[in-house]
XYZ file of C-alpha atoms in Angstrom:
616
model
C 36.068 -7.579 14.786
C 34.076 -10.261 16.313
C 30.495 -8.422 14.410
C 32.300 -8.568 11.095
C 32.178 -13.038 10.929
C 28.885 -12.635 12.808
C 24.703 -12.902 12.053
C 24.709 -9.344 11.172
C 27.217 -9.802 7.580
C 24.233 -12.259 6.266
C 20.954 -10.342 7.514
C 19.803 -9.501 4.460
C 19.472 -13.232 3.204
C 17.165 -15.673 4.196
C 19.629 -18.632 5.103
C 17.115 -21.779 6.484
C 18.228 -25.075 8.396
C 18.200 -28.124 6.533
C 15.243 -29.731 8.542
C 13.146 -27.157 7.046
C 13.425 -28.237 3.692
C 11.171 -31.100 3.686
C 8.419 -29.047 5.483
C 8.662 -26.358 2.732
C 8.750 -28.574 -0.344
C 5.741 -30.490 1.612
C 4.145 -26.820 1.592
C 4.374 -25.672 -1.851
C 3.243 -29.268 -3.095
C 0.174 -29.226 -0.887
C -0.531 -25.601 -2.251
C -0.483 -26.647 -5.817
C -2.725 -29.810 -5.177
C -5.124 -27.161 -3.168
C -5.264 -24.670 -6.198
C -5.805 -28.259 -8.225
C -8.732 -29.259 -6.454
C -10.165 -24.722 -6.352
C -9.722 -25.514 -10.527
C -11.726 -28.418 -10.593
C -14.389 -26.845 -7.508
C -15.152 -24.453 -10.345
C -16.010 -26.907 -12.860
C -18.112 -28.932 -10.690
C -20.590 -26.242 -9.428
C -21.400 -24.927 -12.882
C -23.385 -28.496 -12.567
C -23.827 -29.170 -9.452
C -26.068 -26.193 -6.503
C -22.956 -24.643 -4.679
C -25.606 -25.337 -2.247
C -24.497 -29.168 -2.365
C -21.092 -28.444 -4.015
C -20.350 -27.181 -0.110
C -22.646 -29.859 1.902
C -21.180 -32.534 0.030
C -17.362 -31.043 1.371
C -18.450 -30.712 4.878
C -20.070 -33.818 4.728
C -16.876 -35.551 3.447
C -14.292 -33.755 6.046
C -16.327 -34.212 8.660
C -15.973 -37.862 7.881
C -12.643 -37.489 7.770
C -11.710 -35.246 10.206
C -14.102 -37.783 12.618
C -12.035 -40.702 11.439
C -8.413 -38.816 12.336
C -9.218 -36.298 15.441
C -11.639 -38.423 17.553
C -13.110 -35.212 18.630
C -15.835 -37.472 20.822
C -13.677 -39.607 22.138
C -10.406 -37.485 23.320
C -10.702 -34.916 25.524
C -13.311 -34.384 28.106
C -16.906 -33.413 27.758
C -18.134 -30.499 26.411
C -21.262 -28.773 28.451
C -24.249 -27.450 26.749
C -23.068 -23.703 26.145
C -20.073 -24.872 24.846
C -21.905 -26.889 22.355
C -24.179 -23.365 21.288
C -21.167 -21.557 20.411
C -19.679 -24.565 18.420
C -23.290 -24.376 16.380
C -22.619 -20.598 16.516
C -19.109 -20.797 15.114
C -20.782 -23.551 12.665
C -23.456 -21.170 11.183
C -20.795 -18.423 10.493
C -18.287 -21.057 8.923
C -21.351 -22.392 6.894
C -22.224 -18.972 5.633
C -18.692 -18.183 4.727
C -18.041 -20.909 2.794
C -21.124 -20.522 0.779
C -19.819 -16.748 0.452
C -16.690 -18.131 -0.791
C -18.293 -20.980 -3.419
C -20.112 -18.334 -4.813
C -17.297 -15.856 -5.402
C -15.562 -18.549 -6.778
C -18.590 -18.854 -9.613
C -18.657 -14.935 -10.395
C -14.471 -14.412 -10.723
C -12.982 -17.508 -11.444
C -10.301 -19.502 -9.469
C -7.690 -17.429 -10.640
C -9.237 -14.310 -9.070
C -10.232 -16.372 -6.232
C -6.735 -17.467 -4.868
C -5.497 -14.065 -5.514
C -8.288 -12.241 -3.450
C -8.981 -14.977 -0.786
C -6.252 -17.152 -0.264
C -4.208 -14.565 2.307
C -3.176 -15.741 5.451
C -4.727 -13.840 9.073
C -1.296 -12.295 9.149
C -1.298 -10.472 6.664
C -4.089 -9.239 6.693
C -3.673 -7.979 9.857
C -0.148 -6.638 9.261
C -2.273 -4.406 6.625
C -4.683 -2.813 9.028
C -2.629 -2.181 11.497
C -0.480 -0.438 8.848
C -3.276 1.791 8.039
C -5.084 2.241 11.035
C -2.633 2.674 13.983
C 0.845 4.280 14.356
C 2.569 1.443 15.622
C 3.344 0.317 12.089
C 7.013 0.382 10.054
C 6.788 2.840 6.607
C 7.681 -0.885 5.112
C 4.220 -2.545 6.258
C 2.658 0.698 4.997
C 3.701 0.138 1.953
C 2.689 -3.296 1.758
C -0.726 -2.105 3.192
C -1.056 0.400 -0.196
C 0.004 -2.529 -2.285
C -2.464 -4.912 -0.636
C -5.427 -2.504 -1.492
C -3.808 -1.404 -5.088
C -3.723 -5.237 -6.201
C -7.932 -5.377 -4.792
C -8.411 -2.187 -6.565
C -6.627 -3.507 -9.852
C -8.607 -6.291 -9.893
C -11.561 -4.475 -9.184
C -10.752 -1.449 -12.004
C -8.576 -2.682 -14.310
C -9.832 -5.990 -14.804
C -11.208 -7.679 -17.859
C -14.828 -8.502 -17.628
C -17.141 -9.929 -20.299
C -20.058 -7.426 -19.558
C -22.315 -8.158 -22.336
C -22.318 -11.915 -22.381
C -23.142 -11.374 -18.456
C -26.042 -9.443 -19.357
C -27.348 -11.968 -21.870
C -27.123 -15.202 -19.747
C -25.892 -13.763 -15.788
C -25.578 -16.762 -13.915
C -26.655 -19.231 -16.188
C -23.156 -21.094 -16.443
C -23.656 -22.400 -12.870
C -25.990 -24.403 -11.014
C -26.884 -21.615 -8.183
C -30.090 -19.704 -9.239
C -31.656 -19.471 -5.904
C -32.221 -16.395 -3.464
C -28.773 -15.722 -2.571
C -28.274 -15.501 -6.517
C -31.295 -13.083 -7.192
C -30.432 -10.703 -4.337
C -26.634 -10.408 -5.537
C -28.269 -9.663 -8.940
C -30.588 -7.047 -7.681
C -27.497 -5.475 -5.365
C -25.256 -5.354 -8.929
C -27.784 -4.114 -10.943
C -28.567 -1.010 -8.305
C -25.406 -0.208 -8.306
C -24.467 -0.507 -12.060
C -21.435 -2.661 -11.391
C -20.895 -6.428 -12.906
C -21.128 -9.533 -11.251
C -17.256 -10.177 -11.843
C -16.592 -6.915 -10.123
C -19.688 -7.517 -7.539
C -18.087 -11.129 -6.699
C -14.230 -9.282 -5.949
C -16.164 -7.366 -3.526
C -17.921 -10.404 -1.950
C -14.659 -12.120 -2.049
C -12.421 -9.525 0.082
C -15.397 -8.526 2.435
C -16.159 -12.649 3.307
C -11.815 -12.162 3.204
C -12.251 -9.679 5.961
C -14.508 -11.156 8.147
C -13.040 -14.444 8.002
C -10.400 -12.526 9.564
C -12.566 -11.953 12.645
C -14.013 -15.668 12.596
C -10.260 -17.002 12.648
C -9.439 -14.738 15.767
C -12.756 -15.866 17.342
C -12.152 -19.441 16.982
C -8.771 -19.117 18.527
C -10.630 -18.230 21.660
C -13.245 -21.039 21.326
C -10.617 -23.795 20.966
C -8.990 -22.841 24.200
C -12.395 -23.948 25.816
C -13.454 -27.193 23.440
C -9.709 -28.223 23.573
C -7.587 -27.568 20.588
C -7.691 -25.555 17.282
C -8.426 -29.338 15.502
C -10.611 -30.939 17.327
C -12.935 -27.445 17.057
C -12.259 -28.039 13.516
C -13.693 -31.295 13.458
C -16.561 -30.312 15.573
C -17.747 -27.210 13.583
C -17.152 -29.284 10.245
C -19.553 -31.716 11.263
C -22.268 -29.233 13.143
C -21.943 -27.125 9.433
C -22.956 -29.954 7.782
C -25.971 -31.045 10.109
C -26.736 -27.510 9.273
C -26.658 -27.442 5.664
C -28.204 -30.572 5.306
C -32.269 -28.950 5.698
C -30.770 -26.245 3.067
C -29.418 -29.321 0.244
C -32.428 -31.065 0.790
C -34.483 -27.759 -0.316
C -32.726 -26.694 -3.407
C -32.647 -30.366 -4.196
C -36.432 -30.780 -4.630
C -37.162 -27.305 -6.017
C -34.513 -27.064 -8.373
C -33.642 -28.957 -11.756
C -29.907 -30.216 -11.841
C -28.072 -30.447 -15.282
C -26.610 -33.672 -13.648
C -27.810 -36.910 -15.643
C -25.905 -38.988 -12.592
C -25.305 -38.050 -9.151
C -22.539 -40.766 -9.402
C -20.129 -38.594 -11.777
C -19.319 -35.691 -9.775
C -18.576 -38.331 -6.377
C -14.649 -39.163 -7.433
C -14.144 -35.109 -7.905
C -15.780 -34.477 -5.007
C -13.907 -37.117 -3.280
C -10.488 -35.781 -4.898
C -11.690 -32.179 -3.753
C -12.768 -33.165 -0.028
C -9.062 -35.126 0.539
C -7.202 -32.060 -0.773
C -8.856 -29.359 1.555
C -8.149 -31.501 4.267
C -4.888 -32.285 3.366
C -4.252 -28.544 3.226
C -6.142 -27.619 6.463
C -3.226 -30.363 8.145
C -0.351 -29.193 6.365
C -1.009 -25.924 6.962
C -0.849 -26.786 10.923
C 2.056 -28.236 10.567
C 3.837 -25.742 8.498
C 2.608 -22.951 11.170
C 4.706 -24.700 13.711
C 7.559 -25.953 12.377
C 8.323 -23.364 10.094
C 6.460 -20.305 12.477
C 3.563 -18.255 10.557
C 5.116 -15.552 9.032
C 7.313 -18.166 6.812
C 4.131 -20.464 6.383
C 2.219 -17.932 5.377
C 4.510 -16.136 3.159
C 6.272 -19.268 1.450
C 2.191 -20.838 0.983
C 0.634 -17.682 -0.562
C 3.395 -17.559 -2.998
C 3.156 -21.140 -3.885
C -0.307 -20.584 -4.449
C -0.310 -17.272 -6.656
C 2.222 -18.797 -8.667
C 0.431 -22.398 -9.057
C -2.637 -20.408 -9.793
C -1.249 -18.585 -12.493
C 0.737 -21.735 -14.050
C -3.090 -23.498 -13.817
C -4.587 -20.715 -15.368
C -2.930 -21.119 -18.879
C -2.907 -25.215 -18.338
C -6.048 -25.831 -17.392
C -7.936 -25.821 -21.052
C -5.164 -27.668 -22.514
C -6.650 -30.641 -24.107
C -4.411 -33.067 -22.274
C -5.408 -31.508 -18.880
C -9.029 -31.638 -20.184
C -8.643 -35.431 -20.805
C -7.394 -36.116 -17.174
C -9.721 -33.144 -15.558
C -12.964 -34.036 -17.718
C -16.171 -35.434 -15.569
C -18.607 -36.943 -17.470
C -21.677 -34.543 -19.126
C -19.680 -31.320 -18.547
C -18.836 -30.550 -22.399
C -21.815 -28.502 -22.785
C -21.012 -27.101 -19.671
C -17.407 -26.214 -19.188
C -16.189 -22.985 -21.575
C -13.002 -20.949 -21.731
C -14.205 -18.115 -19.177
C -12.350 -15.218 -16.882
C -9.439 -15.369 -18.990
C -5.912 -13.891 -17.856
C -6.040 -10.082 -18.459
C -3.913 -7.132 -17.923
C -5.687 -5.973 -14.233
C -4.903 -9.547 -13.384
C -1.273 -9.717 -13.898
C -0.963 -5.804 -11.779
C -2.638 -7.523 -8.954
C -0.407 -10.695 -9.299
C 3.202 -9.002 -8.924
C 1.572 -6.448 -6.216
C -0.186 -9.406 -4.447
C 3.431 -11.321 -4.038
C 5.060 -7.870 -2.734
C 2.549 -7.086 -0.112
C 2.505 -10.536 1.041
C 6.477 -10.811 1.124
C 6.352 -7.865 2.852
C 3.392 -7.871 5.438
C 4.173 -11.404 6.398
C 8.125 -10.290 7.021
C 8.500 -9.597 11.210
C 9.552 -6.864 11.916
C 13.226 -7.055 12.975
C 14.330 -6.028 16.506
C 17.026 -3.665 17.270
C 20.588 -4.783 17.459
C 23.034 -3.899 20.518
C 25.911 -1.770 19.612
C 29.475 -2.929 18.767
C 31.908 -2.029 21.022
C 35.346 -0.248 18.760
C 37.340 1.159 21.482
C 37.354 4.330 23.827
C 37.534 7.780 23.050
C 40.212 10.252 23.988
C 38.432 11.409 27.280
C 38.270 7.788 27.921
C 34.432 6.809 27.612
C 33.220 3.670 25.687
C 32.530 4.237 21.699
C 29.859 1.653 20.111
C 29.100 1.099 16.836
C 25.245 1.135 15.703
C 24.439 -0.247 12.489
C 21.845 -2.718 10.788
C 18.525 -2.925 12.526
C 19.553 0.243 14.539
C 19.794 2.376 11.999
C 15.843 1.255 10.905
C 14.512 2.869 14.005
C 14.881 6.551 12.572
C 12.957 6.142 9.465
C 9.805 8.124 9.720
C 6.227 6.747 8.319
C 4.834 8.438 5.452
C 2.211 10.280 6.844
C 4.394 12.439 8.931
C 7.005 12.937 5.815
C 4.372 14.204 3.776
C 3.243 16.353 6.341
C 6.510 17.914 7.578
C 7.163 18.417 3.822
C 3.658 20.470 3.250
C 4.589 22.512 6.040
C 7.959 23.478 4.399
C 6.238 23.994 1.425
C 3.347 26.493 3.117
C 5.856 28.489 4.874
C 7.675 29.705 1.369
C 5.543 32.132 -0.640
C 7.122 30.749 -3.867
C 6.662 27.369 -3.060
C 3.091 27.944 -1.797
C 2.588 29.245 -5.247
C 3.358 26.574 -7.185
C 1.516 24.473 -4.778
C -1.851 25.753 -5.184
C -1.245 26.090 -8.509
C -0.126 22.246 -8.807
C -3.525 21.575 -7.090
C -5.803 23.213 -9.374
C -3.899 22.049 -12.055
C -4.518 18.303 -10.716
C -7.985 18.978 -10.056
C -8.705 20.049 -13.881
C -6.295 17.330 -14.918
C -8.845 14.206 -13.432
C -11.527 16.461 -14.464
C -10.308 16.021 -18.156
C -9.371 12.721 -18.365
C -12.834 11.388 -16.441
C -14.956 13.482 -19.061
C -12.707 12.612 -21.923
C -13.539 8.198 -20.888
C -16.853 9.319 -20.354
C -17.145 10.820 -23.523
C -14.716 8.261 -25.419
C -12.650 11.974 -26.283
C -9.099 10.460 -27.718
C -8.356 14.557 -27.888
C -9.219 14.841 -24.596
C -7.640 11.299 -22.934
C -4.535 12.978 -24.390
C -4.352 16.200 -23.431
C -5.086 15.171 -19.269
C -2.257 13.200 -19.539
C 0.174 16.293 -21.023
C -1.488 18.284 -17.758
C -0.870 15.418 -15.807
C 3.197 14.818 -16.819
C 3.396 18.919 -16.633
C 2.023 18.355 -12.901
C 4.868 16.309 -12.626
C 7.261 18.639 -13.686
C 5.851 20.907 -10.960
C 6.422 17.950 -8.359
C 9.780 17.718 -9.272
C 9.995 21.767 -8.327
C 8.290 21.556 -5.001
C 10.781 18.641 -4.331
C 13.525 20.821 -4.852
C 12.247 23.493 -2.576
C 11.911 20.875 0.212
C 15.773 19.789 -0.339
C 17.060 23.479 0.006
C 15.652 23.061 3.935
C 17.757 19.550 4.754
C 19.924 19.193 7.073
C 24.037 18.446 6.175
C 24.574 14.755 6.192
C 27.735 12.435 6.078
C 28.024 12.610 2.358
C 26.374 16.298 1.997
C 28.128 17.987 5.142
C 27.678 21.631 3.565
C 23.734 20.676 3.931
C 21.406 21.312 0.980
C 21.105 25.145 0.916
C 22.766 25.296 -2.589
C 19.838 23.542 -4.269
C 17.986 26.694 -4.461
C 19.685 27.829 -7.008
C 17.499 25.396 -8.781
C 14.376 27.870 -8.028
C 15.376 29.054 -11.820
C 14.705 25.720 -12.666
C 11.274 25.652 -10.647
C 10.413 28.806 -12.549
C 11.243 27.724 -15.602
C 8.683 24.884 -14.862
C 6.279 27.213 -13.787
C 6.303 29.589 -16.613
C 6.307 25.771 -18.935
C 2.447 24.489 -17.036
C 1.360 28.813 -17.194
C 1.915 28.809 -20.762
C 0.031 25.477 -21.669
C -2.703 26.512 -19.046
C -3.398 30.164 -20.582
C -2.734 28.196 -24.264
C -6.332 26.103 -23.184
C -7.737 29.394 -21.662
C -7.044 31.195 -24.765
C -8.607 28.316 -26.858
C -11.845 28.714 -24.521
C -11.768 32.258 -25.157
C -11.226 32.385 -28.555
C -13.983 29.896 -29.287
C -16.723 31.894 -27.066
C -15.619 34.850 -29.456
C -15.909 33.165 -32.623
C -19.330 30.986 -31.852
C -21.117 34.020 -30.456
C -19.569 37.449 -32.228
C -17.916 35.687 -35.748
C -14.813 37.221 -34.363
C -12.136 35.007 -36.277
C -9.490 37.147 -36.064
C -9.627 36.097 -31.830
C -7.848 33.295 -32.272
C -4.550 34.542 -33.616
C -5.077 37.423 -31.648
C -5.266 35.382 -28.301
C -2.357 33.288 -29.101
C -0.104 36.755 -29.874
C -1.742 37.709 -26.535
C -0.716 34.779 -24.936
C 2.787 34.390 -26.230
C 3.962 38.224 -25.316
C 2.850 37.167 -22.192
C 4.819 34.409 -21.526
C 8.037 35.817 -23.332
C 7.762 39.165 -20.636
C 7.530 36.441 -17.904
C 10.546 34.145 -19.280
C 13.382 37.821 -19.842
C 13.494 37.976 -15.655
C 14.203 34.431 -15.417
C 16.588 34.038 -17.995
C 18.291 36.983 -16.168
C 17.942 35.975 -12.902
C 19.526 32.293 -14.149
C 22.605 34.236 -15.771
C 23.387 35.851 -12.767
C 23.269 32.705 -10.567
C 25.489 30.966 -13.194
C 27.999 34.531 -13.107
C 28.489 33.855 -9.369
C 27.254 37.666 -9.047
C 26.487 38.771 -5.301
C 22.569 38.031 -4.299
C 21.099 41.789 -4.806
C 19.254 41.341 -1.270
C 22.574 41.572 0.304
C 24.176 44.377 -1.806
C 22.430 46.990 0.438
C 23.676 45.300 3.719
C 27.800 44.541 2.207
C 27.567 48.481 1.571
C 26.697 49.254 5.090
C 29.391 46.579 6.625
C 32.350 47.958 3.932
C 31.693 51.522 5.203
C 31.820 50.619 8.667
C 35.009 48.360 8.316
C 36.840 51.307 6.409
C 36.040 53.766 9.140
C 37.447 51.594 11.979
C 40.444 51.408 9.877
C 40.864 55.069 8.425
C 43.803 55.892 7.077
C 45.171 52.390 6.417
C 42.312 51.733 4.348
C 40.874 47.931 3.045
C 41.451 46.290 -0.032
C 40.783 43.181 -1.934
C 37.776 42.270 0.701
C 36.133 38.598 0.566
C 33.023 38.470 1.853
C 31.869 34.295 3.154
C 28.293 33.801 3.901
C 27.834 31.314 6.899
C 25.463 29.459 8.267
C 23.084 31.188 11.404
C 23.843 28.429 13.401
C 27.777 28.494 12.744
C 27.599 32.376 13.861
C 26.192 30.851 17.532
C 28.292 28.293 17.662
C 31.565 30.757 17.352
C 29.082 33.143 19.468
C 29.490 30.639 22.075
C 33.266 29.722 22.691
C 34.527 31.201 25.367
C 31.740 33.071 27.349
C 30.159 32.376 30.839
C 26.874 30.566 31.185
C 25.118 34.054 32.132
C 26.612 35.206 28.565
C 25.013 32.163 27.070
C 21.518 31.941 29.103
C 20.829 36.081 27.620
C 22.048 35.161 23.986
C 19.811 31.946 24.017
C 16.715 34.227 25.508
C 17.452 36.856 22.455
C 17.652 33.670 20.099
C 14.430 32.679 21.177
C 12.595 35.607 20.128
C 13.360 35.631 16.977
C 12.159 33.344 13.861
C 14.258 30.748 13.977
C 14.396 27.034 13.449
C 13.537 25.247 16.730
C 17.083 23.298 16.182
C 19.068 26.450 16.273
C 17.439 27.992 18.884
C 20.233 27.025 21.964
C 23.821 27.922 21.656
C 25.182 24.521 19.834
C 28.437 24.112 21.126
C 30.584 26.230 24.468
């Protein structure tokens, strides 16, 4: 009674103290200010080397981060090897932001903050998903939609191909080597920029990953996750500086004045540090999983509002730097791909960044008639026997191999799949409407077949709560999986027949082989479809199985010969279960009784859960 008012009533909503609020609102503001200043990053490095678009940011948080950390003058001082792996840790943060500029150029800041903008935990919720067994079926599933929403962006994505292979990477200032190998990599592997830069974007995702992990073991020695910050920031841009200074004399800027891309840079600089502070914050007073799930969303869903403001003319006005009318066009607009990967970005992140929730102790409800405690399990307990995926799918191929029926249908299902992709590639390849059209009739017949194998797996559940007869009477739906058999078989042997009768026509004039194949075919099917209608009737008649008309014939004549003269009438005949025969097998014998009868059970065929006498 106590449970029923308790934590558990309200588990399933997320109820948050009021001194959370103002860290949350301060969250989602900060993320739309951050995907503010990613907008206005892409305008300013289609002028300006992303060379200097990122030395001018380190240069101006390091300043910053100087001014607020005093990383020189708090805490103690650093020795010389600590100081190589803060240039270490520089060099790869250097690198990865340049990795990260330039995927910004080639997708667009829409496509950016979708593909980059993840926190470490979920990111690492997904691999573990995929790559160990210590995973929930519920991160799994996030894991599939993590690398759906990549691969939408990646397949299904709108992409201006010609207009990139007129003028590729003339709309920003970053022609350089980094620019011409990326060129050389897309053009050897026949893929676009766009789609080349989503790549860049989750590998430089992926390995930031790593660096984050890294520099969580770094700032244990140098003394705190900021003041590395501040150090790195400031050894990145002593780094880039021999870098700037190169691009700056070999290359031509589109800039008439160096002095009208400082106040966006400035507005740009104060935002990413702003957000690198929040972000702290957040991470402890809210914990990470809430930070990062609460800031990813704000920043899809900012992104996305940006995406259709962003050209407006009044957001122009207020957005505009000077010279950059030549310079700034309507590009990577919102397409179909995008909006797949939006709505399957927000469910993997709700659900990778969710913890996984402990198991609950059992409610005491009284005490049985033998007098032993009885407990209640529900909520989180009842999570703990959910089984992943993998081994579903695998327990249910097995049930399917073991049936020759099923095992039919099966292989057929799989050749049937394999000509299906086979059709529909060759029919895009070929621009083939006829063909397009026709892989997807194979495909929604494979479905049918799906639907059939399903069945078959059902007939082998065990009885549950609400189904406490079990399952077994879903086999009569094998008519049904027939029926769907016989309805693939007949459009497969109508595209055989087509084949044939085409081979005959083109090479012996034989015109006559068309109507001829399709008589063939049809007489075929209707000798296939008289058992089965027969078979159905009979089911629906409640007429007894024919398999067991042999074995009732030999039981009758041995129950009318124990009786004789007295004779039997009106007999009822009840199919049980095996297991209920054991179970009545068992009442009443002696533990030597039941040790033989389990030995005897054990050598024959049985399921492994009926193979001990269930119940004395």
């Amino acid at each position: 009674m106590v449970d029923s008012y308790g934590g558990n009533l309200l588990a399933s909503r997320a109820i948050y103290p009021s001194r959370y609020y103002p860290y949350l609102i301060l969250l989602i503001v900060t993320k739309i200010l951050y995907c503010f200043a990613l907008y206005l990053s892409y305008d300013v490095t289609k002028v300006l080397h992303i060379v200097h678009f990122v030395f001018f940011i380190k240069v101006g948080s390091s300043i910053l981060l100087t001014f607020l950390q005093k990383p020189f003058s708090v805490g103690g001082r650093l020795p010389k090897q600590i100081w190589i792996r803060i240039g270490r840790h520089a060099v790869v943060g250097s690198l990865l932001s340049v990795f990260w500029i330039f995927g910004l150029t080639l997708c667009g800041p829409l496509r950016t903050l979708l593909l980059y903008e993840h926190s470490d935990l979920v990111v690492i919720a997904g691999a573990s998903a995929l790559f160990t067994h210590s995973s929930t079926p519920s991160k799994f599933r996030g894991a599939v939609f993590f690398l759906l929403a990549v691969l939408g962006t990646f397949l299904f994505d709108h992409d201006d191909l010609e207009h990139h292979k007129n003028d590729q990477f003339g709309t920003h200032q970053h022609t350089s080597l980094l620019s011409h190998m990326f060129e050389h990599l897309t053009s050897l592997t026949g893929v676009s920029d766009h789609k080349g830069g989503v790549i860049l974007l989750f590998v430089t995702l992926c390995i930031n990953v790593g660096y984050s992990s890294a520099s969580k073991k770094l700032s244990v020695d140098v003394g705190g996750t900021k003041r590395l910050h501040a150090l790195s920031t400031l050894c990145s841009a002593v780094l880039l500086l021999p870098w700037a200074l190169f691009v700056f004399f070999t290359r031509e800027s589109l800039l008439m004045s160096s002095w009208s891309v400082v106040f966006p840079l400035l507005i740009i600089t104060i935002i990413f540090v702003l957000n690198y502070y929040v972000d702290a914050v957040c991470v402890t007073r809210l914990d990470q999983s809430r930070s990062s799930r609460f800031g990813a969303m704000a920043t899809f869903v900012a992104a996305l509002a940006l995406n259709f403001l962003w050209n407006h003319p009044f957001v122009n006005h207020l957005t505009s730097i000077a010279h950059l009318d030549k310079v700034i066009t309507i590009d990577h607009v919102f397409s179909g791909g995008v909006a797949f990967s939006f709505v399957l970005f927000m469910f993997a992140t709700n659900i990778l960044s969710t913890p996984i929730r402990g198991g609950s102790r059992g409610s005491f409800i009284g005490y049985s008639a033998a007098g032993l405690p009885l407990y209640s399990f529900t909520g989180d307990t009842l999570h703990r026997t959910s089984h992943s995926m993998m081994l579903i799918a695998k327990n249910g191929l097995r049930q399917i191999l073991e049936e020759s029926d099923s095992r039919r249908i099966f292989y057929f299902l799989c050749i049937n799949l394999s000509f299906t992709f086979v059709e529909l590639a060759y029919g895009v390849w070929t621009n083939s409407l006829g063909l397009i059209s026709d892989g997807f009739h194979m495909l929604f017949d494979c479905s049918a077949l799906v639907m059939g194998l399903y069945a078959a797996i059902m007939s082998h559940w065990k009885p549950t709560r609400i189904f406490s007869y079990g399952f077994d009477r879903v086999e009569i739906l094998s008519g049904f999986m027939n029926g769907v058999f016989l309805h693939v078989l007949a459009d497969t042997l109508g595209s055989v027949g087509v084949i044939v009768s085409t081979l005959l026509i083109e090479n012996f004039g034989w015109k006559i082989a068309d109507p001829l194949c399709s008589v063939f075919i049809a007489f075929l099917i209707f000798i296939s479809v008289i058992p089965l209608v027969k078979e159905t009737s009979l089911i629906l008649l409640l007429r007894t199985p024919e398999e067991l008309q042999k074995h009732l014939a030999v039981t009758l004549r041995k129950v009318t010969s124990l009786f004789k003269e007295i004779g039997v009438g009106n007999i009822t005949v009840q199919v049980e279960k095996e297991a209920f025969f054991q179970h009545m097998s068992g009442l009443g014998v002696s533990m030597n009784q039941v040790y033989e009868m389990t030995k005897k059970i054990k050598g024959l065929n049985y399921d492994h859960t009926a193979m001990f006498i269930k119940a004395i």
